[in-house]
mmCIF file with all atom_site columns, C-alpha atoms in Angstrom:
data_model
loop_
_atom_site.group_PDB
_atom_site.id
_atom_site.type_symbol
_atom_site.label_atom_id
_atom_site.label_alt_id
_atom_site.label_comp_id
_atom_site.label_asym_id
_atom_site.label_entity_id
_atom_site.label_seq_id
_atom_site.pdbx_PDB_ins_code
_atom_site.Cartn_x
_atom_site.Cartn_y
_atom_site.Cartn_z
_atom_site.occupancy
_atom_site.B_iso_or_equiv
_atom_site.pdbx_formal_charge
_atom_site.auth_seq_id
_atom_site.auth_comp_id
_atom_site.auth_asym_id
_atom_site.auth_atom_id
_atom_site.pdbx_PDB_model_num
ATOM 1   C CA . MET A 1 1   ? 4.263  37.444  16.055 1.00 0.00 ? 1   MET A CA 1
ATOM 2   C CA . THR A 1 2   ? 7.474  36.542  17.799 1.00 0.00 ? 2   THR A CA 1
ATOM 3   C CA . HIS A 1 3   ? 7.317  34.191  20.756 1.00 0.00 ? 3   HIS A CA 1
ATOM 4   C CA . VAL A 1 4   ? 10.158 34.655  23.205 1.00 0.00 ? 4   VAL A CA 1
ATOM 5   C CA . GLU A 1 5   ? 10.917 31.734  25.495 1.00 0.00 ? 5   GLU A CA 1
ATOM 6   C CA . GLN A 1 6   ? 12.407 32.582  28.818 1.00 0.00 ? 6   GLN A CA 1
ATOM 7   C CA . GLU A 1 7   ? 14.823 30.079  30.281 1.00 0.00 ? 7   GLU A CA 1
ATOM 8   C CA . SER A 1 8   ? 14.234 29.288  33.897 1.00 0.00 ? 8   SER A CA 1
ATOM 9   C CA . THR A 1 9   ? 17.183 30.164  36.084 1.00 0.00 ? 9   THR A CA 1
ATOM 10  C CA . PRO A 1 10  ? 18.147 27.840  38.922 1.00 0.00 ? 10  PRO A CA 1
ATOM 11  C CA . GLN A 1 11  ? 16.809 29.065  42.211 1.00 0.00 ? 11  GLN A CA 1
ATOM 12  C CA . THR A 1 12  ? 18.996 28.939  45.290 1.00 0.00 ? 12  THR A CA 1
ATOM 13  C CA . PRO A 1 13  ? 17.141 26.933  47.944 1.00 0.00 ? 13  PRO A CA 1
ATOM 14  C CA . PRO A 1 14  ? 16.158 29.104  50.892 1.00 0.00 ? 14  PRO A CA 1
ATOM 15  C CA . ALA A 1 15  ? 18.300 28.749  53.969 1.00 0.00 ? 15  ALA A CA 1
ATOM 16  C CA . ILE A 1 16  ? 16.859 26.835  56.885 1.00 0.00 ? 16  ILE A CA 1
ATOM 17  C CA . ALA A 1 17  ? 17.464 27.251  60.589 1.00 0.00 ? 17  ALA A CA 1
ATOM 18  C CA . ASP A 1 18  ? 20.416 25.333  62.018 1.00 0.00 ? 18  ASP A CA 1
ATOM 19  C CA . PRO A 1 19  ? 19.038 21.984  63.261 1.00 0.00 ? 19  PRO A CA 1
ATOM 20  C CA . ALA A 1 20  ? 22.148 21.184  65.335 1.00 0.00 ? 20  ALA A CA 1
ATOM 21  C CA . PRO A 1 21  ? 20.948 22.812  68.607 1.00 0.00 ? 21  PRO A CA 1
ATOM 22  C CA . LEU A 1 22  ? 17.729 20.766  68.422 1.00 0.00 ? 22  LEU A CA 1
ATOM 23  C CA . GLY A 1 23  ? 19.588 17.532  67.748 1.00 0.00 ? 23  GLY A CA 1
ATOM 24  C CA . LEU A 1 24  ? 22.029 18.216  70.583 1.00 0.00 ? 24  LEU A CA 1
ATOM 25  C CA . ALA A 1 25  ? 19.202 19.073  72.988 1.00 0.00 ? 25  ALA A CA 1
ATOM 26  C CA . ALA A 1 26  ? 17.322 15.876  72.132 1.00 0.00 ? 26  ALA A CA 1
ATOM 27  C CA . PHE A 1 27  ? 20.472 13.827  72.626 1.00 0.00 ? 27  PHE A CA 1
ATOM 28  C CA . ALA A 1 28  ? 21.309 15.602  75.888 1.00 0.00 ? 28  ALA A CA 1
ATOM 29  C CA . LEU A 1 29  ? 17.939 15.165  77.564 1.00 0.00 ? 29  LEU A CA 1
ATOM 30  C CA . THR A 1 30  ? 17.554 11.489  76.673 1.00 0.00 ? 30  THR A CA 1
ATOM 31  C CA . THR A 1 31  ? 21.147 10.741  77.670 1.00 0.00 ? 31  THR A CA 1
ATOM 32  C CA . PHE A 1 32  ? 20.572 12.514  80.977 1.00 0.00 ? 32  PHE A CA 1
ATOM 33  C CA . LEU A 1 33  ? 17.442 10.533  81.818 1.00 0.00 ? 33  LEU A CA 1
ATOM 34  C CA . LEU A 1 34  ? 19.070 7.180   81.090 1.00 0.00 ? 34  LEU A CA 1
ATOM 35  C CA . SER A 1 35  ? 22.306 8.172   82.837 1.00 0.00 ? 35  SER A CA 1
ATOM 36  C CA . VAL A 1 36  ? 20.684 9.206   86.117 1.00 0.00 ? 36  VAL A CA 1
ATOM 37  C CA . LYS A 1 37  ? 19.006 5.785   86.133 1.00 0.00 ? 37  LYS A CA 1
ATOM 38  C CA . ASN A 1 38  ? 22.350 4.074   85.477 1.00 0.00 ? 38  ASN A CA 1
ATOM 39  C CA . ALA A 1 39  ? 23.934 6.174   88.211 1.00 0.00 ? 39  ALA A CA 1
ATOM 40  C CA . GLY A 1 40  ? 21.280 4.995   90.673 1.00 0.00 ? 40  GLY A CA 1
ATOM 41  C CA . TRP A 1 41  ? 19.997 8.496   91.399 1.00 0.00 ? 41  TRP A CA 1
ATOM 42  C CA . THR A 1 42  ? 16.328 7.806   90.603 1.00 0.00 ? 42  THR A CA 1
ATOM 43  C CA . ASP A 1 43  ? 13.661 5.836   92.432 1.00 0.00 ? 43  ASP A CA 1
ATOM 44  C CA . GLY A 1 44  ? 11.369 5.550   89.427 1.00 0.00 ? 44  GLY A CA 1
ATOM 45  C CA . THR A 1 45  ? 11.031 3.083   86.560 1.00 0.00 ? 45  THR A CA 1
ATOM 46  C CA . ASP A 1 46  ? 12.117 3.818   82.970 1.00 0.00 ? 46  ASP A CA 1
ATOM 47  C CA . ALA A 1 47  ? 11.321 7.498   82.460 1.00 0.00 ? 47  ALA A CA 1
ATOM 48  C CA . TRP A 1 48  ? 13.962 7.644   79.729 1.00 0.00 ? 48  TRP A CA 1
ATOM 49  C CA . LEU A 1 49  ? 12.145 5.124   77.530 1.00 0.00 ? 49  LEU A CA 1
ATOM 50  C CA . GLY A 1 50  ? 9.394  7.330   76.117 1.00 0.00 ? 50  GLY A CA 1
ATOM 51  C CA . TYR A 1 51  ? 11.887 10.080  75.411 1.00 0.00 ? 51  TYR A CA 1
ATOM 52  C CA . ALA A 1 52  ? 14.234 7.616   73.710 1.00 0.00 ? 52  ALA A CA 1
ATOM 53  C CA . LEU A 1 53  ? 11.431 6.806   71.291 1.00 0.00 ? 53  LEU A CA 1
ATOM 54  C CA . ALA A 1 54  ? 10.149 10.363  70.797 1.00 0.00 ? 54  ALA A CA 1
ATOM 55  C CA . TYR A 1 55  ? 12.674 13.099  71.588 1.00 0.00 ? 55  TYR A CA 1
ATOM 56  C CA . GLY A 1 56  ? 16.018 11.327  71.345 1.00 0.00 ? 56  GLY A CA 1
ATOM 57  C CA . GLY A 1 57  ? 14.714 9.095   68.578 1.00 0.00 ? 57  GLY A CA 1
ATOM 58  C CA . VAL A 1 58  ? 12.273 10.753  66.197 1.00 0.00 ? 58  VAL A CA 1
ATOM 59  C CA . ILE A 1 59  ? 13.275 14.387  66.815 1.00 0.00 ? 59  ILE A CA 1
ATOM 60  C CA . GLU A 1 60  ? 16.990 13.639  66.567 1.00 0.00 ? 60  GLU A CA 1
ATOM 61  C CA . ILE A 1 61  ? 16.510 11.769  63.299 1.00 0.00 ? 61  ILE A CA 1
ATOM 62  C CA . LEU A 1 62  ? 14.572 14.748  61.963 1.00 0.00 ? 62  LEU A CA 1
ATOM 63  C CA . ALA A 1 63  ? 17.491 16.991  62.930 1.00 0.00 ? 63  ALA A CA 1
ATOM 64  C CA . GLY A 1 64  ? 19.769 14.632  61.020 1.00 0.00 ? 64  GLY A CA 1
ATOM 65  C CA . MET A 1 65  ? 17.561 14.823  57.934 1.00 0.00 ? 65  MET A CA 1
ATOM 66  C CA . TRP A 1 66  ? 17.636 18.624  58.068 1.00 0.00 ? 66  TRP A CA 1
ATOM 67  C CA . GLU A 1 67  ? 21.425 18.451  58.308 1.00 0.00 ? 67  GLU A CA 1
ATOM 68  C CA . PHE A 1 68  ? 21.378 16.594  54.984 1.00 0.00 ? 68  PHE A CA 1
ATOM 69  C CA . ARG A 1 69  ? 19.456 19.581  53.632 1.00 0.00 ? 69  ARG A CA 1
ATOM 70  C CA . ASN A 1 70  ? 22.253 21.779  54.988 1.00 0.00 ? 70  ASN A CA 1
ATOM 71  C CA . ARG A 1 71  ? 24.829 19.579  53.225 1.00 0.00 ? 71  ARG A CA 1
ATOM 72  C CA . ASN A 1 72  ? 26.446 18.892  56.597 1.00 0.00 ? 72  ASN A CA 1
ATOM 73  C CA . VAL A 1 73  ? 27.532 15.253  56.390 1.00 0.00 ? 73  VAL A CA 1
ATOM 74  C CA . PHE A 1 74  ? 28.959 15.186  59.929 1.00 0.00 ? 74  PHE A CA 1
ATOM 75  C CA . GLY A 1 75  ? 25.801 16.500  61.583 1.00 0.00 ? 75  GLY A CA 1
ATOM 76  C CA . ALA A 1 76  ? 23.544 14.386  59.383 1.00 0.00 ? 76  ALA A CA 1
ATOM 77  C CA . THR A 1 77  ? 25.444 11.213  60.197 1.00 0.00 ? 77  THR A CA 1
ATOM 78  C CA . ALA A 1 78  ? 25.749 11.957  63.920 1.00 0.00 ? 78  ALA A CA 1
ATOM 79  C CA . PHE A 1 79  ? 22.138 12.952  64.591 1.00 0.00 ? 79  PHE A CA 1
ATOM 80  C CA . SER A 1 80  ? 20.570 10.309  62.345 1.00 0.00 ? 80  SER A CA 1
ATOM 81  C CA . SER A 1 81  ? 22.738 7.563   63.818 1.00 0.00 ? 81  SER A CA 1
ATOM 82  C CA . TYR A 1 82  ? 22.136 8.475   67.445 1.00 0.00 ? 82  TYR A CA 1
ATOM 83  C CA . GLY A 1 83  ? 18.461 9.034   66.753 1.00 0.00 ? 83  GLY A CA 1
ATOM 84  C CA . GLY A 1 84  ? 18.463 5.476   65.434 1.00 0.00 ? 84  GLY A CA 1
ATOM 85  C CA . PHE A 1 85  ? 20.391 4.392   68.517 1.00 0.00 ? 85  PHE A CA 1
ATOM 86  C CA . TRP A 1 86  ? 17.705 5.736   70.839 1.00 0.00 ? 86  TRP A CA 1
ATOM 87  C CA . LEU A 1 87  ? 14.871 4.277   68.770 1.00 0.00 ? 87  LEU A CA 1
ATOM 88  C CA . GLY A 1 88  ? 16.632 0.933   68.581 1.00 0.00 ? 88  GLY A CA 1
ATOM 89  C CA . LEU A 1 89  ? 17.406 0.875   72.281 1.00 0.00 ? 89  LEU A CA 1
ATOM 90  C CA . GLY A 1 90  ? 13.849 1.819   73.179 1.00 0.00 ? 90  GLY A CA 1
ATOM 91  C CA . LEU A 1 91  ? 12.386 -0.849  70.901 1.00 0.00 ? 91  LEU A CA 1
ATOM 92  C CA . TYR A 1 92  ? 14.800 -3.421  72.303 1.00 0.00 ? 92  TYR A CA 1
ATOM 93  C CA . VAL A 1 93  ? 13.585 -2.704  75.829 1.00 0.00 ? 93  VAL A CA 1
ATOM 94  C CA . VAL A 1 94  ? 9.918  -2.746  74.802 1.00 0.00 ? 94  VAL A CA 1
ATOM 95  C CA . LEU A 1 95  ? 9.942  -5.751  72.476 1.00 0.00 ? 95  LEU A CA 1
ATOM 96  C CA . ILE A 1 96  ? 12.828 -8.016  73.486 1.00 0.00 ? 96  ILE A CA 1
ATOM 97  C CA . ALA A 1 97  ? 14.314 -7.324  76.918 1.00 0.00 ? 97  ALA A CA 1
ATOM 98  C CA . GLY A 1 98  ? 11.243 -8.601  78.758 1.00 0.00 ? 98  GLY A CA 1
ATOM 99  C CA . GLU A 1 99  ? 11.826 -12.107 77.364 1.00 0.00 ? 99  GLU A CA 1
ATOM 100 C CA . ALA A 1 100 ? 15.534 -12.139 78.269 1.00 0.00 ? 100 ALA A CA 1
ATOM 101 C CA . THR A 1 101 ? 17.226 -13.081 81.514 1.00 0.00 ? 101 THR A CA 1
ATOM 102 C CA . PRO A 1 102 ? 19.195 -10.301 83.293 1.00 0.00 ? 102 PRO A CA 1
ATOM 103 C CA . ALA A 1 103 ? 22.450 -11.879 82.073 1.00 0.00 ? 103 ALA A CA 1
ATOM 104 C CA . GLN A 1 104 ? 21.205 -12.046 78.485 1.00 0.00 ? 104 GLN A CA 1
ATOM 105 C CA . GLU A 1 105 ? 19.991 -8.455  78.596 1.00 0.00 ? 105 GLU A CA 1
ATOM 106 C CA . ALA A 1 106 ? 23.322 -7.258  79.984 1.00 0.00 ? 106 ALA A CA 1
ATOM 107 C CA . ASN A 1 107 ? 25.164 -9.140  77.224 1.00 0.00 ? 107 ASN A CA 1
ATOM 108 C CA . ASP A 1 108 ? 22.887 -7.664  74.558 1.00 0.00 ? 108 ASP A CA 1
ATOM 109 C CA . LEU A 1 109 ? 23.407 -4.136  75.894 1.00 0.00 ? 109 LEU A CA 1
ATOM 110 C CA . GLY A 1 110 ? 27.150 -4.718  76.042 1.00 0.00 ? 110 GLY A CA 1
ATOM 111 C CA . TRP A 1 111 ? 27.274 -5.586  72.345 1.00 0.00 ? 111 TRP A CA 1
ATOM 112 C CA . ILE A 1 112 ? 25.024 -2.658  71.406 1.00 0.00 ? 112 ILE A CA 1
ATOM 113 C CA . LEU A 1 113 ? 27.233 -0.229  73.321 1.00 0.00 ? 113 LEU A CA 1
ATOM 114 C CA . LEU A 1 114 ? 30.412 -1.751  71.914 1.00 0.00 ? 114 LEU A CA 1
ATOM 115 C CA . ALA A 1 115 ? 29.105 -1.328  68.375 1.00 0.00 ? 115 ALA A CA 1
ATOM 116 C CA . PHE A 1 116 ? 28.242 2.321   68.972 1.00 0.00 ? 116 PHE A CA 1
ATOM 117 C CA . ALA A 1 117 ? 31.577 2.920   70.697 1.00 0.00 ? 117 ALA A CA 1
ATOM 118 C CA . ILE A 1 118 ? 33.271 1.802   67.464 1.00 0.00 ? 118 ILE A CA 1
ATOM 119 C CA . PHE A 1 119 ? 31.106 4.209   65.461 1.00 0.00 ? 119 PHE A CA 1
ATOM 120 C CA . ASN A 1 120 ? 31.675 6.966   67.995 1.00 0.00 ? 120 ASN A CA 1
ATOM 121 C CA . THR A 1 121 ? 35.455 6.542   67.797 1.00 0.00 ? 121 THR A CA 1
ATOM 122 C CA . TYR A 1 122 ? 35.779 7.848   64.262 1.00 0.00 ? 122 TYR A CA 1
ATOM 123 C CA . MET A 1 123 ? 33.077 10.449  64.816 1.00 0.00 ? 123 MET A CA 1
ATOM 124 C CA . MET A 1 124 ? 35.103 11.659  67.812 1.00 0.00 ? 124 MET A CA 1
ATOM 125 C CA . LEU A 1 125 ? 38.195 11.923  65.605 1.00 0.00 ? 125 LEU A CA 1
ATOM 126 C CA . TRP A 1 126 ? 36.308 13.900  62.963 1.00 0.00 ? 126 TRP A CA 1
ATOM 127 C CA . ALA A 1 127 ? 34.784 16.120  65.648 1.00 0.00 ? 127 ALA A CA 1
ATOM 128 C CA . THR A 1 128 ? 38.254 17.649  65.954 1.00 0.00 ? 128 THR A CA 1
ATOM 129 C CA . GLN A 1 129 ? 37.337 19.367  62.682 1.00 0.00 ? 129 GLN A CA 1
ATOM 130 C CA . VAL A 1 130 ? 34.194 20.947  64.153 1.00 0.00 ? 130 VAL A CA 1
ATOM 131 C CA . ASN A 1 131 ? 34.799 22.772  67.423 1.00 0.00 ? 131 ASN A CA 1
ATOM 132 C CA . GLN A 1 132 ? 35.826 22.043  70.987 1.00 0.00 ? 132 GLN A CA 1
ATOM 133 C CA . ALA A 1 133 ? 32.293 22.041  72.394 1.00 0.00 ? 133 ALA A CA 1
ATOM 134 C CA . VAL A 1 134 ? 31.147 19.333  69.974 1.00 0.00 ? 134 VAL A CA 1
ATOM 135 C CA . LEU A 1 135 ? 34.419 17.457  70.522 1.00 0.00 ? 135 LEU A CA 1
ATOM 136 C CA . ALA A 1 136 ? 33.737 17.446  74.276 1.00 0.00 ? 136 ALA A CA 1
ATOM 137 C CA . VAL A 1 137 ? 30.401 15.751  73.594 1.00 0.00 ? 137 VAL A CA 1
ATOM 138 C CA . PHE A 1 138 ? 32.025 12.953  71.614 1.00 0.00 ? 138 PHE A CA 1
ATOM 139 C CA . VAL A 1 139 ? 34.956 12.501  74.006 1.00 0.00 ? 139 VAL A CA 1
ATOM 140 C CA . SER A 1 140 ? 32.687 12.192  77.046 1.00 0.00 ? 140 SER A CA 1
ATOM 141 C CA . LEU A 1 141 ? 30.306 9.956   75.065 1.00 0.00 ? 141 LEU A CA 1
ATOM 142 C CA . GLU A 1 142 ? 33.197 7.704   74.068 1.00 0.00 ? 142 GLU A CA 1
ATOM 143 C CA . ALA A 1 143 ? 34.176 7.278   77.705 1.00 0.00 ? 143 ALA A CA 1
ATOM 144 C CA . THR A 1 144 ? 30.533 6.642   78.654 1.00 0.00 ? 144 THR A CA 1
ATOM 145 C CA . GLU A 1 145 ? 30.020 3.940   76.054 1.00 0.00 ? 145 GLU A CA 1
ATOM 146 C CA . ILE A 1 146 ? 33.294 2.188   76.849 1.00 0.00 ? 146 ILE A CA 1
ATOM 147 C CA . ILE A 1 147 ? 32.611 2.100   80.591 1.00 0.00 ? 147 ILE A CA 1
ATOM 148 C CA . LEU A 1 148 ? 29.024 0.965   80.048 1.00 0.00 ? 148 LEU A CA 1
ATOM 149 C CA . PHE A 1 149 ? 29.847 -1.883  77.702 1.00 0.00 ? 149 PHE A CA 1
ATOM 150 C CA . ILE A 1 150 ? 32.538 -3.053  80.126 1.00 0.00 ? 150 ILE A CA 1
ATOM 151 C CA . GLY A 1 151 ? 30.022 -2.797  82.968 1.00 0.00 ? 151 GLY A CA 1
ATOM 152 C CA . ASN A 1 152 ? 27.380 -4.749  81.072 1.00 0.00 ? 152 ASN A CA 1
ATOM 153 C CA . PHE A 1 153 ? 29.739 -7.478  79.890 1.00 0.00 ? 153 PHE A CA 1
ATOM 154 C CA . SER A 1 154 ? 31.072 -7.904  83.431 1.00 0.00 ? 154 SER A CA 1
ATOM 155 C CA . THR A 1 155 ? 27.615 -7.344  84.989 1.00 0.00 ? 155 THR A CA 1
ATOM 156 C CA . SER A 1 156 ? 29.274 -4.875  87.370 1.00 0.00 ? 156 SER A CA 1
ATOM 157 C CA . GLU A 1 157 ? 26.768 -2.483  88.933 1.00 0.00 ? 157 GLU A CA 1
ATOM 158 C CA . THR A 1 158 ? 29.585 -0.235  90.150 1.00 0.00 ? 158 THR A CA 1
ATOM 159 C CA . THR A 1 159 ? 31.024 0.112   86.643 1.00 0.00 ? 159 THR A CA 1
ATOM 160 C CA . ILE A 1 160 ? 27.579 0.841   85.215 1.00 0.00 ? 160 ILE A CA 1
ATOM 161 C CA . LYS A 1 161 ? 27.120 3.543   87.870 1.00 0.00 ? 161 LYS A CA 1
ATOM 162 C CA . ILE A 1 162 ? 30.400 5.133   86.781 1.00 0.00 ? 162 ILE A CA 1
ATOM 163 C CA . GLY A 1 163 ? 29.097 5.007   83.213 1.00 0.00 ? 163 GLY A CA 1
ATOM 164 C CA . GLY A 1 164 ? 25.997 6.794   84.467 1.00 0.00 ? 164 GLY A CA 1
ATOM 165 C CA . TYR A 1 165 ? 28.090 9.586   85.957 1.00 0.00 ? 165 TYR A CA 1
ATOM 166 C CA . LEU A 1 166 ? 29.979 9.965   82.676 1.00 0.00 ? 166 LEU A CA 1
ATOM 167 C CA . GLY A 1 167 ? 26.655 9.983   80.823 1.00 0.00 ? 167 GLY A CA 1
ATOM 168 C CA . VAL A 1 168 ? 25.477 12.920  82.918 1.00 0.00 ? 168 VAL A CA 1
ATOM 169 C CA . LEU A 1 169 ? 28.687 14.736  81.971 1.00 0.00 ? 169 LEU A CA 1
ATOM 170 C CA . THR A 1 170 ? 28.003 13.918  78.317 1.00 0.00 ? 170 THR A CA 1
ATOM 171 C CA . ALA A 1 171 ? 24.496 15.376  78.618 1.00 0.00 ? 171 ALA A CA 1
ATOM 172 C CA . VAL A 1 172 ? 25.847 18.571  80.183 1.00 0.00 ? 172 VAL A CA 1
ATOM 173 C CA . CYS A 1 173 ? 28.357 18.970  77.332 1.00 0.00 ? 173 CYS A CA 1
ATOM 174 C CA . ALA A 1 174 ? 25.619 18.428  74.741 1.00 0.00 ? 174 ALA A CA 1
ATOM 175 C CA . TRP A 1 175 ? 23.286 20.900  76.451 1.00 0.00 ? 175 TRP A CA 1
ATOM 176 C CA . TYR A 1 176 ? 26.059 23.508  76.477 1.00 0.00 ? 176 TYR A CA 1
ATOM 177 C CA . ALA A 1 177 ? 26.778 22.999  72.770 1.00 0.00 ? 177 ALA A CA 1
ATOM 178 C CA . SER A 1 178 ? 23.039 23.245  72.068 1.00 0.00 ? 178 SER A CA 1
ATOM 179 C CA . ALA A 1 179 ? 22.663 26.427  74.116 1.00 0.00 ? 179 ALA A CA 1
ATOM 180 C CA . ALA A 1 180 ? 25.676 27.965  72.382 1.00 0.00 ? 180 ALA A CA 1
ATOM 181 C CA . GLY A 1 181 ? 24.271 27.143  68.950 1.00 0.00 ? 181 GLY A CA 1
ATOM 182 C CA . ILE A 1 182 ? 20.951 28.779  69.802 1.00 0.00 ? 182 ILE A CA 1
ATOM 183 C CA . ILE A 1 183 ? 22.188 32.019  71.334 1.00 0.00 ? 183 ILE A CA 1
ATOM 184 C CA . ASN A 1 184 ? 25.077 32.480  68.904 1.00 0.00 ? 184 ASN A CA 1
ATOM 185 C CA . GLY A 1 185 ? 22.701 31.980  65.998 1.00 0.00 ? 185 GLY A CA 1
ATOM 186 C CA . MET A 1 186 ? 20.181 34.412  67.501 1.00 0.00 ? 186 MET A CA 1
ATOM 187 C CA . THR A 1 187 ? 22.688 37.173  68.169 1.00 0.00 ? 187 THR A CA 1
ATOM 188 C CA . GLY A 1 188 ? 24.913 36.657  65.154 1.00 0.00 ? 188 GLY A CA 1
ATOM 189 C CA . HIS A 1 189 ? 28.043 36.714  67.286 1.00 0.00 ? 189 HIS A CA 1
ATOM 190 C CA . THR A 1 190 ? 29.771 34.593  69.891 1.00 0.00 ? 190 THR A CA 1
ATOM 191 C CA . PHE A 1 191 ? 27.869 34.804  73.156 1.00 0.00 ? 191 PHE A CA 1
ATOM 192 C CA . LEU A 1 192 ? 28.849 31.345  74.380 1.00 0.00 ? 192 LEU A CA 1
ATOM 193 C CA . GLY A 1 193 ? 32.225 30.191  73.147 1.00 0.00 ? 193 GLY A CA 1
ATOM 194 C CA . VAL A 1 194 ? 32.579 26.798  71.485 1.00 0.00 ? 194 VAL A CA 1
ATOM 195 C CA . GLY A 1 195 ? 36.301 26.885  70.715 1.00 0.00 ? 195 GLY A CA 1
ATOM 196 C CA . LYS A 1 196 ? 38.076 26.430  67.425 1.00 0.00 ? 196 LYS A CA 1
ATOM 197 C CA . PRO A 1 197 ? 38.653 23.096  65.678 1.00 0.00 ? 197 PRO A CA 1
ATOM 198 C CA . LEU A 1 198 ? 41.683 21.307  67.098 1.00 0.00 ? 198 LEU A CA 1
ATOM 199 C CA . THR A 1 199 ? 42.964 20.389  63.645 1.00 0.00 ? 199 THR A CA 1
ATOM 200 C CA . ALA A 1 200 ? 42.290 21.587  60.133 1.00 0.00 ? 200 ALA A CA 1
ATOM 201 C CA . LEU A 1 201 ? 42.436 18.899  57.481 1.00 0.00 ? 201 LEU A CA 1
ATOM 202 C CA . THR A 1 202 ? 40.590 21.180  55.073 1.00 0.00 ? 202 THR A CA 1
ATOM 203 C CA . SER A 1 203 ? 40.298 24.913  54.616 1.00 0.00 ? 203 SER A CA 1
ATOM 204 C CA . ARG A 1 204 ? 36.529 24.791  55.028 1.00 0.00 ? 204 ARG A CA 1
ATOM 205 C CA . SER A 1 205 ? 35.279 26.137  58.328 1.00 0.00 ? 205 SER A CA 1
ATOM 206 C CA . GLY A 1 206 ? 33.325 23.796  60.569 1.00 0.00 ? 206 GLY A CA 1
ATOM 207 C CA . PRO A 1 207 ? 29.514 23.912  60.393 1.00 0.00 ? 207 PRO A CA 1
ATOM 208 C CA . TYR A 1 208 ? 29.211 24.609  64.117 1.00 0.00 ? 208 TYR A CA 1
ATOM 209 C CA . SER A 1 209 ? 31.962 27.197  64.428 1.00 0.00 ? 209 SER A CA 1
ATOM 210 C CA . ARG A 1 210 ? 31.021 30.703  65.501 1.00 0.00 ? 210 ARG A CA 1
#
């Protein structure tokens, strides 16, 4: 009796839904809540804090992990890093800021924002390879972080307010990119334009292009 062994053939992993619109939405909402506080538009306390820990933090990190599954190194790095930023910022406020003087807290925030502005600089440069909608997010975020770390180092409320206004603009750009990713993915064609990459260092099309 002949026994025939069948070799198993590699299975192509099933495609997953694009996590970028979720990551962008989480970033947009949390950025908006913190920015309206920085701009002095709210009369409340720290409404942004819970969302920094949950939506902008945990959910954005999950989006970054799914981008690893999509083999999208740009999206994975961006979402995971800014998810970590929101978690770190939220934990700083909860665990450390209460023991610091206002001057110490401002100095701490200045260094945090400076560090992320450095990270954001090269991500902004590489966003030129993605599309113009995503690039707008990183350009406006770069301006926001620079103005905010200057405002915190100088303890200038006016400068921090300007950073808040720029943060609102950043949130609007991220919401637009998120909305475009959702509807374009649903319809299979460009409903909301995102623009082409500004430069093309490689022949591979950007992961967010439609």
